[in-house]
Amino acid sequence: MTDPLADVSRMVDDWEKNAVEKAAKYQAMQHEVERISITGTAAGGAVRVTVGNNGIPTDITMTDGVSRLRPEEIAAAVLEAMRQAQAGYPAELARVVQETVGDTPAARHIVSVADRNFPAAEQEPPPRAPRRDDDGDFSDDSFLG
């Protein structure tokens, strides 16, 4: 015959042990997440943007290669590199979460929020060179109909 009081005490001890272990895992996850740093590049490597664990840029560097770009191309390259770096965040977060806390409902939620906030970078089409017969009206439509 088992002692109900001993069973309850054992259950409480097990619950407490599990809670402490989970808390340690999530604390380790938080520590690793805070260390995330991802770099994206654009304009053939002339622009590099590094983002931290919150997706906010922590560093922007440019090589002499930007001297061949117009100001609007530099700005576009900075945004492209930033989006590229941010788009890598969900995968890096998923790796950290898997290594620290494993596959849990809370972990899946954390990664799904990152997926929504930092979607995969869309590849923008390269700038189109003007045609020789370009009439300057910024459309591909012919005036002949």
Short mmCIF file of C-alpha atoms in Angstrom, two decimals:
data_model
loop_
_atom_site.label_atom_id
_atom_site.label_comp_id
_atom_site.label_asym_id
_atom_site.label_seq_id
_atom_site.Cartn_x
_atom_site.Cartn_y
_atom_site.Cartn_z
CA MET A 1 0.00 0.00 0.00
CA THR A 2 1.37 3.39 -1.00
CA ASP A 3 1.38 6.44 1.18
CA PRO A 4 -0.69 9.20 -0.55
CA LEU A 5 1.26 11.92 1.23
CA ALA A 6 4.57 10.47 -0.01
CA ASP A 7 3.16 10.26 -3.57
CA VAL A 8 2.09 13.92 -3.47
CA SER A 9 5.46 14.93 -2.06
CA ARG A 10 7.25 13.00 -4.84
CA MET A 11 5.02 14.64 -7.48
CA VAL A 12 5.78 18.11 -6.12
CA ASP A 13 9.51 17.34 -6.04
CA ASP A 14 9.37 16.10 -9.66
CA TRP A 15 7.40 19.18 -10.77
CA GLU A 16 9.89 21.47 -9.04
CA LYS A 17 12.86 19.64 -10.59
CA ASN A 18 11.29 19.88 -14.07
CA ALA A 19 10.50 23.58 -13.59
CA VAL A 20 14.08 24.31 -12.56
CA GLU A 21 15.45 22.37 -15.56
CA LYS A 22 13.10 24.19 -17.97
CA ALA A 23 14.01 27.57 -16.50
CA ALA A 24 17.72 26.78 -16.95
CA LYS A 25 17.13 25.76 -20.59
CA TYR A 26 15.19 28.94 -21.37
CA GLN A 27 17.83 31.04 -19.65
CA ALA A 28 20.50 29.37 -21.80
CA MET A 29 18.34 30.05 -24.86
CA GLN A 30 18.00 33.72 -23.94
CA HIS A 31 21.76 34.01 -23.48
CA GLU A 32 22.42 32.46 -26.91
CA VAL A 33 19.72 34.54 -28.61
CA GLU A 34 21.28 37.72 -27.26
CA ARG A 35 24.51 36.73 -29.05
CA ILE A 36 22.89 36.38 -32.49
CA SER A 37 24.52 38.57 -35.12
CA ILE A 38 23.84 38.13 -38.83
CA THR A 39 25.42 39.96 -41.76
CA GLY A 40 23.93 40.52 -45.18
CA THR A 41 25.71 41.90 -48.22
CA ALA A 42 24.66 43.72 -51.38
CA ALA A 43 26.13 45.50 -54.38
CA GLY A 44 28.65 42.75 -54.96
CA GLY A 45 29.88 42.92 -51.37
CA ALA A 46 30.37 46.69 -51.40
CA VAL A 47 27.71 47.08 -48.68
CA ARG A 48 27.51 44.96 -45.52
CA VAL A 49 24.87 45.31 -42.83
CA THR A 50 24.96 43.38 -39.56
CA VAL A 51 21.83 43.02 -37.45
CA GLY A 52 21.52 41.91 -33.86
CA ASN A 53 19.02 39.62 -32.19
CA ASN A 54 16.26 42.21 -32.53
CA GLY A 55 16.79 42.74 -36.26
CA ILE A 56 18.10 46.26 -35.76
CA PRO A 57 21.35 47.08 -37.58
CA THR A 58 24.41 47.06 -35.34
CA ASP A 59 26.96 47.79 -38.06
CA ILE A 60 26.99 49.09 -41.62
CA THR A 61 30.20 48.98 -43.64
CA MET A 62 30.97 49.95 -47.20
CA THR A 63 33.95 49.31 -49.39
CA ASP A 64 35.39 51.60 -52.06
CA GLY A 65 33.04 49.78 -54.43
CA VAL A 66 30.23 52.14 -53.43
CA SER A 67 32.06 54.96 -55.20
CA ARG A 68 30.77 53.53 -58.49
CA LEU A 69 27.16 53.67 -57.27
CA ARG A 70 24.69 56.51 -57.37
CA PRO A 71 23.31 57.64 -53.98
CA GLU A 72 19.95 55.93 -54.58
CA GLU A 73 21.77 52.68 -55.43
CA ILE A 74 23.75 52.90 -52.19
CA ALA A 75 20.55 53.42 -50.22
CA ALA A 76 18.89 50.47 -51.99
CA ALA A 77 21.95 48.30 -51.33
CA VAL A 78 21.87 49.14 -47.62
CA LEU A 79 18.21 48.15 -47.44
CA GLU A 80 18.84 44.97 -49.44
CA ALA A 81 21.72 43.91 -47.18
CA MET A 82 19.66 44.68 -44.07
CA ARG A 83 16.68 42.66 -45.34
CA GLN A 84 19.00 39.81 -46.25
CA ALA A 85 20.48 39.77 -42.75
CA GLN A 86 17.06 40.03 -41.11
CA ALA A 87 15.74 37.20 -43.29
CA GLY A 88 18.43 34.93 -41.85
CA TYR A 89 17.29 35.57 -38.29
CA PRO A 90 14.44 33.00 -38.08
CA ALA A 91 16.71 30.12 -39.14
CA GLU A 92 19.42 31.16 -36.69
CA LEU A 93 16.84 31.54 -33.93
CA ALA A 94 15.38 28.11 -34.76
CA ARG A 95 18.86 26.58 -34.48
CA VAL A 96 19.46 28.19 -31.08
CA VAL A 97 16.01 27.22 -29.80
CA GLN A 98 16.43 23.60 -30.95
CA GLU A 99 19.85 23.33 -29.31
CA THR A 100 18.74 24.80 -25.99
CA VAL A 101 15.09 24.02 -25.28
CA GLY A 102 14.19 21.60 -28.05
CA ASP A 103 10.86 21.19 -29.76
CA THR A 104 8.22 22.57 -27.42
CA PRO A 105 5.03 24.53 -28.08
CA ALA A 106 6.65 27.67 -26.64
CA ALA A 107 9.74 27.19 -28.81
CA ARG A 108 7.63 26.74 -31.95
CA HIS A 109 5.73 29.93 -31.08
CA ILE A 110 8.95 31.90 -30.63
CA VAL A 111 10.24 30.78 -34.04
CA SER A 112 6.89 31.37 -35.77
CA VAL A 113 6.82 34.96 -34.49
CA ALA A 114 10.32 35.49 -35.90
CA ASP A 115 9.19 34.00 -39.24
CA ARG A 116 6.33 36.50 -39.39
CA ASN A 117 8.48 39.47 -38.37
CA PHE A 118 11.43 38.67 -40.64
CA PRO A 119 10.18 36.95 -43.80
CA ALA A 120 12.55 35.55 -46.39
CA ALA A 121 14.21 38.25 -48.46
CA GLU A 122 12.62 38.73 -51.82
CA GLN A 123 14.99 38.88 -54.70
CA GLU A 124 14.47 42.20 -56.39
CA PRO A 125 14.83 42.17 -60.15
CA PRO A 126 18.04 43.79 -61.36
CA PRO A 127 17.66 47.32 -62.73
CA ARG A 128 16.59 47.23 -66.34
CA ALA A 129 18.92 48.90 -68.82
CA PRO A 130 17.15 51.51 -70.94
CA ARG A 131 16.35 50.41 -74.48
CA ARG A 132 17.96 52.25 -77.36
CA ASP A 133 14.54 53.23 -78.65
CA ASP A 134 13.36 54.35 -75.20
CA ASP A 135 11.15 57.42 -75.57
CA GLY A 136 11.53 58.38 -71.90
CA ASP A 137 7.89 57.88 -70.86
CA PHE A 138 8.81 55.16 -68.32
CA SER A 139 6.46 52.56 -69.78
CA ASP A 140 6.85 49.61 -72.08
CA ASP A 141 3.75 50.62 -74.04
CA SER A 142 4.01 51.82 -77.58
CA PHE A 143 2.21 54.99 -78.54
CA LEU A 144 1.11 53.15 -81.71
CA GLY A 145 -1.22 50.98 -79.70
#
